[in-house]
PDB file of C-alpha atoms in Angstrom:
ATOM      1  CA  MET A   1     121.759  81.764  65.172  1.00 46.00           C
ATOM      2  CA  LYS A   2     123.461  84.238  67.512  1.00 44.00           C
ATOM      3  CA  LYS A   3     122.194  87.118  65.387  1.00 46.00           C
ATOM      4  CA  ILE A   4     118.632  85.788  65.588  1.00 45.00           C
ATOM      5  CA  LEU A   5     118.827  85.480  69.401  1.00 41.00           C
ATOM      6  CA  LEU A   6     120.313  88.960  69.685  1.00 41.00           C
ATOM      7  CA  LEU A   7     117.543  90.460  67.550  1.00 43.00           C
ATOM      8  CA  ALA A   8     114.916  88.628  69.613  1.00 43.00           C
ATOM      9  CA  LEU A   9     116.451  89.952  72.838  1.00 41.00           C
ATOM     10  CA  VAL A  10     116.515  93.529  71.510  1.00 39.00           C
ATOM     11  CA  SER A  11     112.865  93.202  70.477  1.00 46.00           C
ATOM     12  CA  ILE A  12     111.871  91.952  73.958  1.00 42.00           C
ATOM     13  CA  VAL A  13     113.740  94.799  75.685  1.00 41.00           C
ATOM     14  CA  ALA A  14     112.180  97.390  73.357  1.00 45.00           C
ATOM     15  CA  PHE A  15     108.695  95.930  73.910  1.00 45.00           C
ATOM     16  CA  SER A  16     109.212  95.985  77.692  1.00 46.00           C
ATOM     17  CA  CYS A  17     110.342  99.619  77.584  1.00 48.00           C
ATOM     18  CA  LYS A  18     107.277 100.611  75.570  1.00 50.00           C
ATOM     19  CA  ASN A  19     105.018  98.824  78.056  1.00 51.00           C
ATOM     20  CA  ALA A  20     106.773 100.577  80.932  1.00 48.00           C
ATOM     21  CA  GLU A  21     106.268 103.928  79.220  1.00 47.00           C
ATOM     22  CA  LYS A  22     102.578 103.131  78.639  1.00 45.00           C
ATOM     23  CA  LYS A  23     102.191 102.144  82.301  1.00 43.00           C
ATOM     24  CA  GLN A  24     103.810 105.383  83.459  1.00 45.00           C
ATOM     25  CA  THR A  25     101.518 107.392  81.179  1.00 39.00           C
ATOM     26  CA  THR A  26      98.467 105.524  82.490  1.00 40.00           C
ATOM     27  CA  GLU A  27      99.511 106.086  86.089  1.00 43.00           C
ATOM     28  CA  LYS A  28      99.891 109.800  85.428  1.00 47.00           C
ATOM     29  CA  THR A  29      96.421 110.049  83.925  1.00 53.00           C
ATOM     30  CA  VAL A  30      94.774 108.444  86.981  1.00 64.00           C
ATOM     31  CA  GLU A  31      96.669 110.537  89.519  1.00 84.00           C
ATOM     32  CA  LYS A  32      94.109 111.743  92.036  1.00 87.00           C
ATOM     33  CA  PRO A  33      93.635 115.436  92.880  1.00 95.00           C
ATOM     34  CA  GLN A  34      94.538 117.087  96.164  1.00 95.00           C
ATOM     35  CA  VAL A  35      91.668 116.928  98.648  1.00 98.00           C
ATOM     36  CA  ASN A  36      91.716 118.944 101.877  1.00 98.00           C
ATOM     37  CA  LEU A  37      89.766 118.013 104.989  1.00 98.00           C
ATOM     38  CA  HIS A  38      88.860 120.189 107.988  1.00 98.00           C
ATOM     39  CA  VAL A  39      87.126 119.030 111.169  1.00 98.00           C
ATOM     40  CA  LEU A  40      85.187 121.784 112.949  1.00 98.00           C
ATOM     41  CA  ASP A  41      83.271 122.083 116.212  1.00 98.00           C
ATOM     42  CA  GLY A  42      79.514 121.635 115.976  1.00 98.00           C
ATOM     43  CA  GLY A  43      78.953 121.549 119.739  1.00 98.00           C
ATOM     44  CA  SER A  44      78.999 119.170 122.680  1.00 97.00           C
ATOM     45  CA  ILE A  45      76.475 116.650 123.962  1.00 98.00           C
ATOM     46  CA  LEU A  46      76.436 115.278 127.487  1.00 98.00           C
ATOM     47  CA  VAL A  47      74.375 112.091 127.382  1.00 98.00           C
ATOM     48  CA  ASN A  48      72.784 111.888 130.836  1.00 98.00           C
ATOM     49  CA  LYS A  49      70.940 108.640 130.092  1.00 97.00           C
ATOM     50  CA  LEU A  50      73.360 106.464 128.165  1.00 97.00           C
ATOM     51  CA  GLU A  51      70.942 103.525 128.256  1.00 96.00           C
ATOM     52  CA  VAL A  52      69.188 104.946 125.177  1.00 97.00           C
ATOM     53  CA  PHE A  53      72.245 103.818 123.185  1.00 96.00           C
ATOM     54  CA  SER A  54      71.499 100.166 123.841  1.00 95.00           C
ATOM     55  CA  GLN A  55      68.693  97.710 123.135  1.00 94.00           C
ATOM     56  CA  ASP A  56      68.814  96.580 126.781  1.00 93.00           C
ATOM     57  CA  THR A  57      69.931  97.880 130.196  1.00 91.00           C
ATOM     58  CA  THR A  58      73.675  97.719 129.438  1.00 91.00           C
ATOM     59  CA  TYR A  59      74.349 101.403 130.150  1.00 95.00           C
ATOM     60  CA  THR A  60      71.666 102.088 132.768  1.00 95.00           C
ATOM     61  CA  GLY A  61      72.798 104.749 135.218  1.00 96.00           C
ATOM     62  CA  GLN A  62      75.737 105.813 133.054  1.00 97.00           C
ATOM     63  CA  SER A  63      76.453 109.091 131.307  1.00 98.00           C
ATOM     64  CA  LYS A  64      78.939 110.002 128.578  1.00 98.00           C
ATOM     65  CA  GLN A  65      80.368 113.103 126.929  1.00 98.00           C
ATOM     66  CA  PHE A  66      79.973 113.273 123.132  1.00 98.00           C
ATOM     67  CA  SER A  67      81.533 115.681 120.680  1.00 98.00           C
ATOM     68  CA  ASP A  68      79.526 116.925 117.698  1.00 98.00           C
ATOM     69  CA  ALA A  69      81.733 117.696 114.716  1.00 98.00           C
ATOM     70  CA  PHE A  70      81.094 118.786 111.156  1.00 98.00           C
ATOM     71  CA  TYR A  71      83.504 118.489 108.259  1.00 98.00           C
ATOM     72  CA  VAL A  72      84.613 120.538 105.270  1.00 98.00           C
ATOM     73  CA  ILE A  73      85.988 118.665 102.270  1.00 98.00           C
ATOM     74  CA  SER A  74      87.662 120.828  99.620  1.00 98.00           C
ATOM     75  CA  HIS A  75      88.148 119.285  96.185  1.00 98.00           C
ATOM     76  CA  PRO A  76      89.227 121.032  92.943  1.00 98.00           C
ATOM     77  CA  LYS A  77      85.658 120.505  91.683  1.00 98.00           C
ATOM     78  CA  GLY A  78      84.017 122.098  94.725  1.00 98.00           C
ATOM     79  CA  ASN A  79      83.522 122.125  98.484  1.00 98.00           C
ATOM     80  CA  LEU A  80      81.352 119.677 100.423  1.00 98.00           C
ATOM     81  CA  MET A  81      79.866 120.268 103.885  1.00 98.00           C
ATOM     82  CA  TRP A  82      79.419 116.970 105.737  1.00 99.00           C
ATOM     83  CA  ASP A  83      76.953 117.213 108.634  1.00 98.00           C
ATOM     84  CA  ALA A  84      75.940 120.443 110.328  1.00 98.00           C
ATOM     85  CA  GLY A  85      76.344 120.158 114.097  1.00 98.00           C
ATOM     86  CA  LEU A  86      73.880 121.395 116.687  1.00 98.00           C
ATOM     87  CA  PRO A  87      71.524 124.340 116.074  1.00 98.00           C
ATOM     88  CA  GLU A  88      73.193 127.724 116.477  1.00 97.00           C
ATOM     89  CA  ALA A  89      70.436 128.732 118.917  1.00 96.00           C
ATOM     90  CA  LEU A  90      72.443 126.685 121.426  1.00 97.00           C
ATOM     91  CA  ILE A  91      75.356 129.148 121.265  1.00 97.00           C
ATOM     92  CA  THR A  92      74.797 130.419 124.807  1.00 92.00           C
ATOM     93  CA  ASP A  93      76.738 130.766 128.048  1.00 91.00           C
ATOM     94  CA  GLU A  94      74.735 128.014 129.721  1.00 94.00           C
ATOM     95  CA  PRO A  95      74.226 124.437 128.448  1.00 96.00           C
ATOM     96  CA  PHE A  96      70.646 123.423 127.666  1.00 97.00           C
ATOM     97  CA  THR A  97      69.083 120.207 128.964  1.00 98.00           C
ATOM     98  CA  GLU A  98      66.175 119.146 126.755  1.00 96.00           C
ATOM     99  CA  PRO A  99      62.827 118.219 128.386  1.00 95.00           C
ATOM    100  CA  SER A 100      63.407 114.443 128.609  1.00 95.00           C
ATOM    101  CA  GLY A 101      66.653 115.000 130.492  1.00 97.00           C
ATOM    102  CA  THR A 102      68.527 112.651 128.171  1.00 97.00           C
ATOM    103  CA  PHE A 103      70.824 115.253 126.596  1.00 98.00           C
ATOM    104  CA  THR A 104      72.561 118.409 127.790  1.00 98.00           C
ATOM    105  CA  LEU A 105      73.578 120.458 124.767  1.00 98.00           C
ATOM    106  CA  GLN A 106      75.811 123.409 123.966  1.00 97.00           C
ATOM    107  CA  ARG A 107      77.401 124.966 120.918  1.00 98.00           C
ATOM    108  CA  LYS A 108      80.286 127.400 121.340  1.00 96.00           C
ATOM    109  CA  ASP A 109      80.896 128.876 117.898  1.00 97.00           C
ATOM    110  CA  SER A 110      79.026 129.694 114.721  1.00 97.00           C
ATOM    111  CA  LEU A 111      79.464 128.230 111.273  1.00 98.00           C
ATOM    112  CA  LYS A 112      80.380 131.651 109.850  1.00 98.00           C
ATOM    113  CA  ASN A 113      83.232 132.188 112.314  1.00 98.00           C
ATOM    114  CA  GLN A 114      84.683 128.733 111.823  1.00 98.00           C
ATOM    115  CA  LEU A 115      84.528 128.916 108.035  1.00 98.00           C
ATOM    116  CA  LYS A 116      86.273 132.302 108.186  1.00 98.00           C
ATOM    117  CA  SER A 117      89.141 130.644 110.084  1.00 97.00           C
ATOM    118  CA  ILE A 118      89.800 128.394 107.061  1.00 97.00           C
ATOM    119  CA  GLY A 119      89.209 131.078 104.441  1.00 98.00           C
ATOM    120  CA  LEU A 120      85.722 130.059 103.311  1.00 98.00           C
ATOM    121  CA  THR A 121      82.182 131.392 103.368  1.00 98.00           C
ATOM    122  CA  ILE A 122      78.815 129.657 103.156  1.00 98.00           C
ATOM    123  CA  ASN A 123      78.522 130.610  99.481  1.00 97.00           C
ATOM    124  CA  ASP A 124      81.709 128.704  98.647  1.00 98.00           C
ATOM    125  CA  PHE A 125      79.996 125.309  98.893  1.00 98.00           C
ATOM    126  CA  LYS A 126      78.809 123.248  95.966  1.00 98.00           C
ATOM    127  CA  TYR A 127      77.395 120.391  98.067  1.00 98.00           C
ATOM    128  CA  ILE A 128      76.006 119.578 101.466  1.00 98.00           C
ATOM    129  CA  ALA A 129      75.433 116.011 102.659  1.00 98.00           C
ATOM    130  CA  LEU A 130      74.183 114.812 106.023  1.00 98.00           C
ATOM    131  CA  SER A 131      74.956 111.436 107.506  1.00 98.00           C
ATOM    132  CA  HIS A 132      71.305 111.531 108.600  1.00 98.00           C
ATOM    133  CA  PRO A 133      68.713 114.157 109.589  1.00 98.00           C
ATOM    134  CA  HIS A 134      68.794 113.989 113.415  1.00 98.00           C
ATOM    135  CA  PHE A 135      68.908 117.349 115.220  1.00 97.00           C
ATOM    136  CA  ASP A 136      72.598 117.086 116.141  1.00 98.00           C
ATOM    137  CA  HIS A 137      73.581 116.750 112.469  1.00 98.00           C
ATOM    138  CA  THR A 138      71.321 119.373 110.867  1.00 98.00           C
ATOM    139  CA  GLY A 139      72.051 122.475 112.999  1.00 98.00           C
ATOM    140  CA  HIS A 140      73.190 124.883 110.289  1.00 98.00           C
ATOM    141  CA  ALA A 141      71.975 122.906 107.266  1.00 98.00           C
ATOM    142  CA  ASN A 142      69.470 125.537 106.090  1.00 98.00           C
ATOM    143  CA  TYR A 143      72.280 128.038 105.499  1.00 98.00           C
ATOM    144  CA  PHE A 144      73.259 125.997 102.441  1.00 98.00           C
ATOM    145  CA  LYS A 145      70.167 126.751 100.379  1.00 97.00           C
ATOM    146  CA  ASN A 146      72.344 127.577  97.363  1.00 97.00           C
ATOM    147  CA  ALA A 147      74.256 124.294  97.534  1.00 98.00           C
ATOM    148  CA  THR A 148      73.112 120.908  96.225  1.00 98.00           C
ATOM    149  CA  TRP A 149      71.901 118.551  98.928  1.00 98.00           C
ATOM    150  CA  LEU A 150      73.095 114.981  98.329  1.00 98.00           C
ATOM    151  CA  VAL A 151      70.602 112.693 100.064  1.00 98.00           C
ATOM    152  CA  GLN A 152      69.426 109.108  99.775  1.00 98.00           C
ATOM    153  CA  GLU A 153      66.086 109.090  97.990  1.00 98.00           C
ATOM    154  CA  ASN A 154      64.425 106.961 100.682  1.00 98.00           C
ATOM    155  CA  GLU A 155      65.641 109.362 103.404  1.00 98.00           C
ATOM    156  CA  TYR A 156      64.363 112.384 101.521  1.00 98.00           C
ATOM    157  CA  ASP A 157      60.950 110.807 100.959  1.00 98.00           C
ATOM    158  CA  PHE A 158      60.758 109.682 104.591  1.00 97.00           C
ATOM    159  CA  ILE A 159      61.264 113.148 106.094  1.00 97.00           C
ATOM    160  CA  THR A 160      59.491 115.322 103.517  1.00 97.00           C
ATOM    161  CA  ASN A 161      56.203 113.514 102.990  1.00 95.00           C
ATOM    162  CA  ASP A 162      53.087 115.268 104.300  1.00 94.00           C
ATOM    163  CA  SER A 163      52.626 112.869 107.209  1.00 93.00           C
ATOM    164  CA  ALA A 164      56.227 113.308 108.395  1.00 92.00           C
ATOM    165  CA  LYS A 165      55.938 117.095 108.275  1.00 92.00           C
ATOM    166  CA  VAL A 166      53.054 116.850 110.762  1.00 92.00           C
ATOM    167  CA  LYS A 167      54.470 114.119 113.009  1.00 93.00           C
ATOM    168  CA  ASP A 168      58.034 115.414 113.108  1.00 93.00           C
ATOM    169  CA  PRO A 169      58.054 119.065 112.025  1.00 95.00           C
ATOM    170  CA  ASN A 170      61.420 119.825 113.652  1.00 95.00           C
ATOM    171  CA  THR A 171      63.247 117.372 111.389  1.00 97.00           C
ATOM    172  CA  TYR A 172      61.623 118.809 108.288  1.00 97.00           C
ATOM    173  CA  ASN A 173      62.144 122.413 109.371  1.00 97.00           C
ATOM    174  CA  ALA A 174      65.867 121.789 109.845  1.00 97.00           C
ATOM    175  CA  ILE A 175      66.295 121.038 106.124  1.00 98.00           C
ATOM    176  CA  LYS A 176      63.341 122.794 104.498  1.00 97.00           C
ATOM    177  CA  GLU A 177      65.495 125.507 102.856  1.00 98.00           C
ATOM    178  CA  LEU A 178      67.498 122.913 100.923  1.00 98.00           C
ATOM    179  CA  LYS A 179      65.658 123.080  97.616  1.00 97.00           C
ATOM    180  CA  ASN A 180      68.487 122.005  95.286  1.00 98.00           C
ATOM    181  CA  VAL A 181      68.206 118.285  95.869  1.00 98.00           C
ATOM    182  CA  GLU A 182      70.123 115.458  94.218  1.00 98.00           C
ATOM    183  CA  LYS A 183      68.558 112.172  95.289  1.00 98.00           C
ATOM    184  CA  ILE A 184      70.955 109.232  95.315  1.00 98.00           C
ATOM    185  CA  ASN A 185      70.480 105.513  95.781  1.00 98.00           C
ATOM    186  CA  GLY A 186      73.305 103.662  97.494  1.00 98.00           C
ATOM    187  CA  ASP A 187      77.002 104.548  97.388  1.00 98.00           C
ATOM    188  CA  TYR A 188      77.861 107.768  95.573  1.00 98.00           C
ATOM    189  CA  ASP A 189      81.209 109.011  94.245  1.00 98.00           C
ATOM    190  CA  VAL A 190      80.805 112.748  94.852  1.00 98.00           C
ATOM    191  CA  PHE A 191      83.486 114.051  92.462  1.00 98.00           C
ATOM    192  CA  GLY A 192      83.778 111.021  90.187  1.00 97.00           C
ATOM    193  CA  ASP A 193      87.380 110.109  91.034  1.00 97.00           C
ATOM    194  CA  GLY A 194      87.084 107.929  94.144  1.00 98.00           C
ATOM    195  CA  THR A 195      88.490 110.514  96.560  1.00 98.00           C
ATOM    196  CA  VAL A 196      85.201 111.369  98.307  1.00 98.00           C
ATOM    197  CA  VAL A 197      82.580 108.630  98.432  1.00 98.00           C
ATOM    198  CA  ILE A 198      79.290 108.556 100.305  1.00 98.00           C
ATOM    199  CA  LYS A 199      78.706 105.032 101.647  1.00 98.00           C
ATOM    200  CA  TYR A 200      75.108 103.914 102.120  1.00 98.00           C
ATOM    201  CA  MET A 201      74.828 102.449 105.633  1.00 98.00           C
ATOM    202  CA  PRO A 202      71.111 102.261 106.551  1.00 98.00           C
ATOM    203  CA  GLY A 203      69.749 101.262 109.937  1.00 98.00           C
ATOM    204  CA  HIS A 204      70.289 104.220 112.257  1.00 98.00           C
ATOM    205  CA  THR A 205      67.877 105.982 109.929  1.00 98.00           C
ATOM    206  CA  ILE A 206      66.344 104.684 106.720  1.00 98.00           C
ATOM    207  CA  GLY A 207      68.938 106.454 104.561  1.00 98.00           C
ATOM    208  CA  HIS A 208      71.915 106.761 106.907  1.00 98.00           C
ATOM    209  CA  GLN A 209      75.307 107.424 105.287  1.00 98.00           C
ATOM    210  CA  ALA A 210      79.034 107.285 106.111  1.00 98.00           C
ATOM    211  CA  LEU A 211      81.795 109.132 104.237  1.00 99.00           C
ATOM    212  CA  TYR A 212      85.117 107.941 102.756  1.00 98.00           C
ATOM    213  CA  ILE A 213      87.787 110.599 102.092  1.00 98.00           C
ATOM    214  CA  GLU A 214      91.243 110.401 100.550  1.00 98.00           C
ATOM    215  CA  ALA A 215      92.862 113.578 101.881  1.00 97.00           C
ATOM    216  CA  GLY A 216      96.545 112.922 101.245  1.00 95.00           C
ATOM    217  CA  LEU A 217      97.112 111.408 104.694  1.00 97.00           C
ATOM    218  CA  GLU A 218      98.911 108.152 105.456  1.00 96.00           C
ATOM    219  CA  LYS A 219      95.516 106.449 105.463  1.00 98.00           C
ATOM    220  CA  PRO A 220      92.145 107.423 103.983  1.00 98.00           C
ATOM    221  CA  ILE A 221      89.550 108.662 106.473  1.00 98.00           C
ATOM    222  CA  LEU A 222      86.241 106.886 107.042  1.00 98.00           C
ATOM    223  CA  LEU A 223      83.638 108.892 108.963  1.00 98.00           C
ATOM    224  CA  THR A 224      81.036 106.759 110.722  1.00 98.00           C
ATOM    225  CA  GLY A 225      78.069 109.086 110.807  1.00 98.00           C
ATOM    226  CA  ASP A 226      76.065 107.584 113.671  1.00 98.00           C
ATOM    227  CA  LEU A 227      76.667 103.958 112.744  1.00 98.00           C
ATOM    228  CA  TYR A 228      78.685 103.993 115.982  1.00 98.00           C
ATOM    229  CA  HIS A 229      78.539 106.607 118.741  1.00 98.00           C
ATOM    230  CA  PHE A 230      81.525 105.671 120.908  1.00 97.00           C
ATOM    231  CA  GLU A 231      84.373 103.142 121.041  1.00 97.00           C
ATOM    232  CA  LYS A 232      82.617 100.501 123.163  1.00 95.00           C
ATOM    233  CA  ASN A 233      79.618 100.820 120.891  1.00 94.00           C
ATOM    234  CA  ARG A 234      81.811  99.766 117.971  1.00 97.00           C
ATOM    235  CA  GLU A 235      83.483  96.920 119.870  1.00 97.00           C
ATOM    236  CA  THR A 236      80.210  95.322 120.958  1.00 96.00           C
ATOM    237  CA  LYS A 237      78.172  96.288 117.856  1.00 95.00           C
ATOM    238  CA  GLY A 238      75.681  97.966 120.157  1.00 94.00           C
ATOM    239  CA  VAL A 239      72.522  99.338 118.545  1.00 97.00           C
ATOM    240  CA  PRO A 240      70.720 102.353 120.087  1.00 97.00           C
ATOM    241  CA  SER A 241      67.110 101.896 121.173  1.00 96.00           C
ATOM    242  CA  PHE A 242      65.950 104.601 118.756  1.00 96.00           C
ATOM    243  CA  ASN A 243      67.482 103.181 115.556  1.00 98.00           C
ATOM    244  CA  TYR A 244      65.162 102.784 112.579  1.00 98.00           C
ATOM    245  CA  ASN A 245      66.054  99.125 111.989  1.00 98.00           C
ATOM    246  CA  VAL A 246      68.266  96.859 114.108  1.00 98.00           C
ATOM    247  CA  GLU A 247      68.928  94.217 111.430  1.00 98.00           C
ATOM    248  CA  GLN A 248      69.875  96.832 108.855  1.00 98.00           C
ATOM    249  CA  THR A 249      72.196  98.467 111.376  1.00 98.00           C
ATOM    250  CA  LEU A 250      74.040  95.211 112.074  1.00 98.00           C
ATOM    251  CA  GLU A 251      74.339  94.476 108.354  1.00 98.00           C
ATOM    252  CA  SER A 252      75.702  97.974 107.746  1.00 98.00           C
ATOM    253  CA  MET A 253      78.254  97.447 110.523  1.00 98.00           C
ATOM    254  CA  LYS A 254      79.516  94.328 108.730  1.00 98.00           C
ATOM    255  CA  LYS A 255      79.774  96.157 105.409  1.00 98.00           C
ATOM    256  CA  PHE A 256      81.441  99.149 107.051  1.00 98.00           C
ATOM    257  CA  GLU A 257      84.115  97.053 108.757  1.00 98.00           C
ATOM    258  CA  ALA A 258      84.819  95.073 105.571  1.00 98.00           C
ATOM    259  CA  PHE A 259      85.191  98.310 103.594  1.00 98.00           C
ATOM    260  CA  ALA A 260      87.411  99.871 106.281  1.00 98.00           C
ATOM    261  CA  LYS A 261      89.669  96.814 106.160  1.00 98.00           C
ATOM    262  CA  GLU A 262      89.748  96.767 102.353  1.00 98.00           C
ATOM    263  CA  LYS A 263      90.815 100.423 102.225  1.00 98.00           C
ATOM    264  CA  ASN A 264      93.009 100.292 105.358  1.00 98.00           C
ATOM    265  CA  ALA A 265      91.069 103.357 106.454  1.00 98.00           C
ATOM    266  CA  GLU A 266      91.349 105.388 109.639  1.00 98.00           C
ATOM    267  CA  VAL A 267      87.900 105.091 111.198  1.00 98.00           C
ATOM    268  CA  ILE A 268      86.673 108.261 112.891  1.00 98.00           C
ATOM    269  CA  ILE A 269      83.676 107.908 115.201  1.00 98.00           C
ATOM    270  CA  GLN A 270      82.014 111.266 114.769  1.00 98.00           C
ATOM    271  CA  HIS A 271      80.681 111.615 118.333  1.00 98.00           C
ATOM    272  CA  SER A 272      83.928 110.503 119.979  1.00 98.00           C
ATOM    273  CA  PRO A 273      85.901 113.350 121.640  1.00 98.00           C
ATOM    274  CA  LYS A 274      88.973 111.112 121.383  1.00 98.00           C
ATOM    275  CA  ASP A 275      88.542 110.689 117.610  1.00 98.00           C
ATOM    276  CA  PHE A 276      87.802 114.401 117.197  1.00 98.00           C
ATOM    277  CA  LYS A 277      91.233 115.181 118.667  1.00 98.00           C
ATOM    278  CA  LYS A 278      92.885 112.321 116.768  1.00 98.00           C
ATOM    279  CA  LEU A 279      91.646 113.649 113.440  1.00 98.00           C
ATOM    280  CA  GLN A 280      92.732 117.194 114.332  1.00 97.00           C
ATOM    281  CA  ASN A 281      96.230 115.863 115.045  1.00 97.00           C
ATOM    282  CA  LEU A 282      96.342 113.820 111.834  1.00 97.00           C
ATOM    283  CA  LEU A 283      95.412 116.886 109.804  1.00 96.00           C
ATOM    284  CA  LYS A 284      98.233 118.924 111.374  1.00 92.00           C
ATOM    285  CA  LYS A 285     100.906 116.564 110.060  1.00 77.00           C
TER     286      LYS A 285
END
């Protein structure tokens, strides 16, 4: 009887060891690649009429300084440019206030110079993706005519149809050189391994997107696009007056927050000067 029990025990231990070895092998095969993230300066925006970022008179008479960043994500399978800052025509000594008086704009440095500082050139990019096609996110987009533009199909159709080209030529002209188009529908795993994922968050525009990045930091990074514009905006779930759809925006906010909690992600509000500096500091560690 003792011999039988001993043999059974040996069998159990051997089986457990084999399972442990299998688990280790499996874990090794799903090990994720190194992803590098850079946050660069796409300009600054002084909002002179902050009330446009509300559906009511909440911010009447207030102003606020915004940053305008763009991001470089380097993956073993290629580089991705996320957003494109303000137009480089705004690289001047004096800030420019647009005709409505709502925004005062300035960009201090070119894409070429900033890419050089991290050892890259425009031709090193496989992909470009924009959170959405507003002027402060499309500034240098046309430089990436050799890259593949990852865009929600509904967004692409909305800004490139014949009627839109007439009604809003500036939006179309900002992306018209991007001929290599990959239309997507919903969330999209850019490199197929879960490290860089475009999250469909419509409402600000019809095909608005956020971006999830696992860059080897303590927490993954979750870029908001323009789902939120500043901290109070996130706290109160404020919706700008110019959003495409209020209900969609609020629904996207719910999905965004649930996803951020699920992933324990570090949320970076792209127009927040505070978050711009926070991300810079995180990337230095």
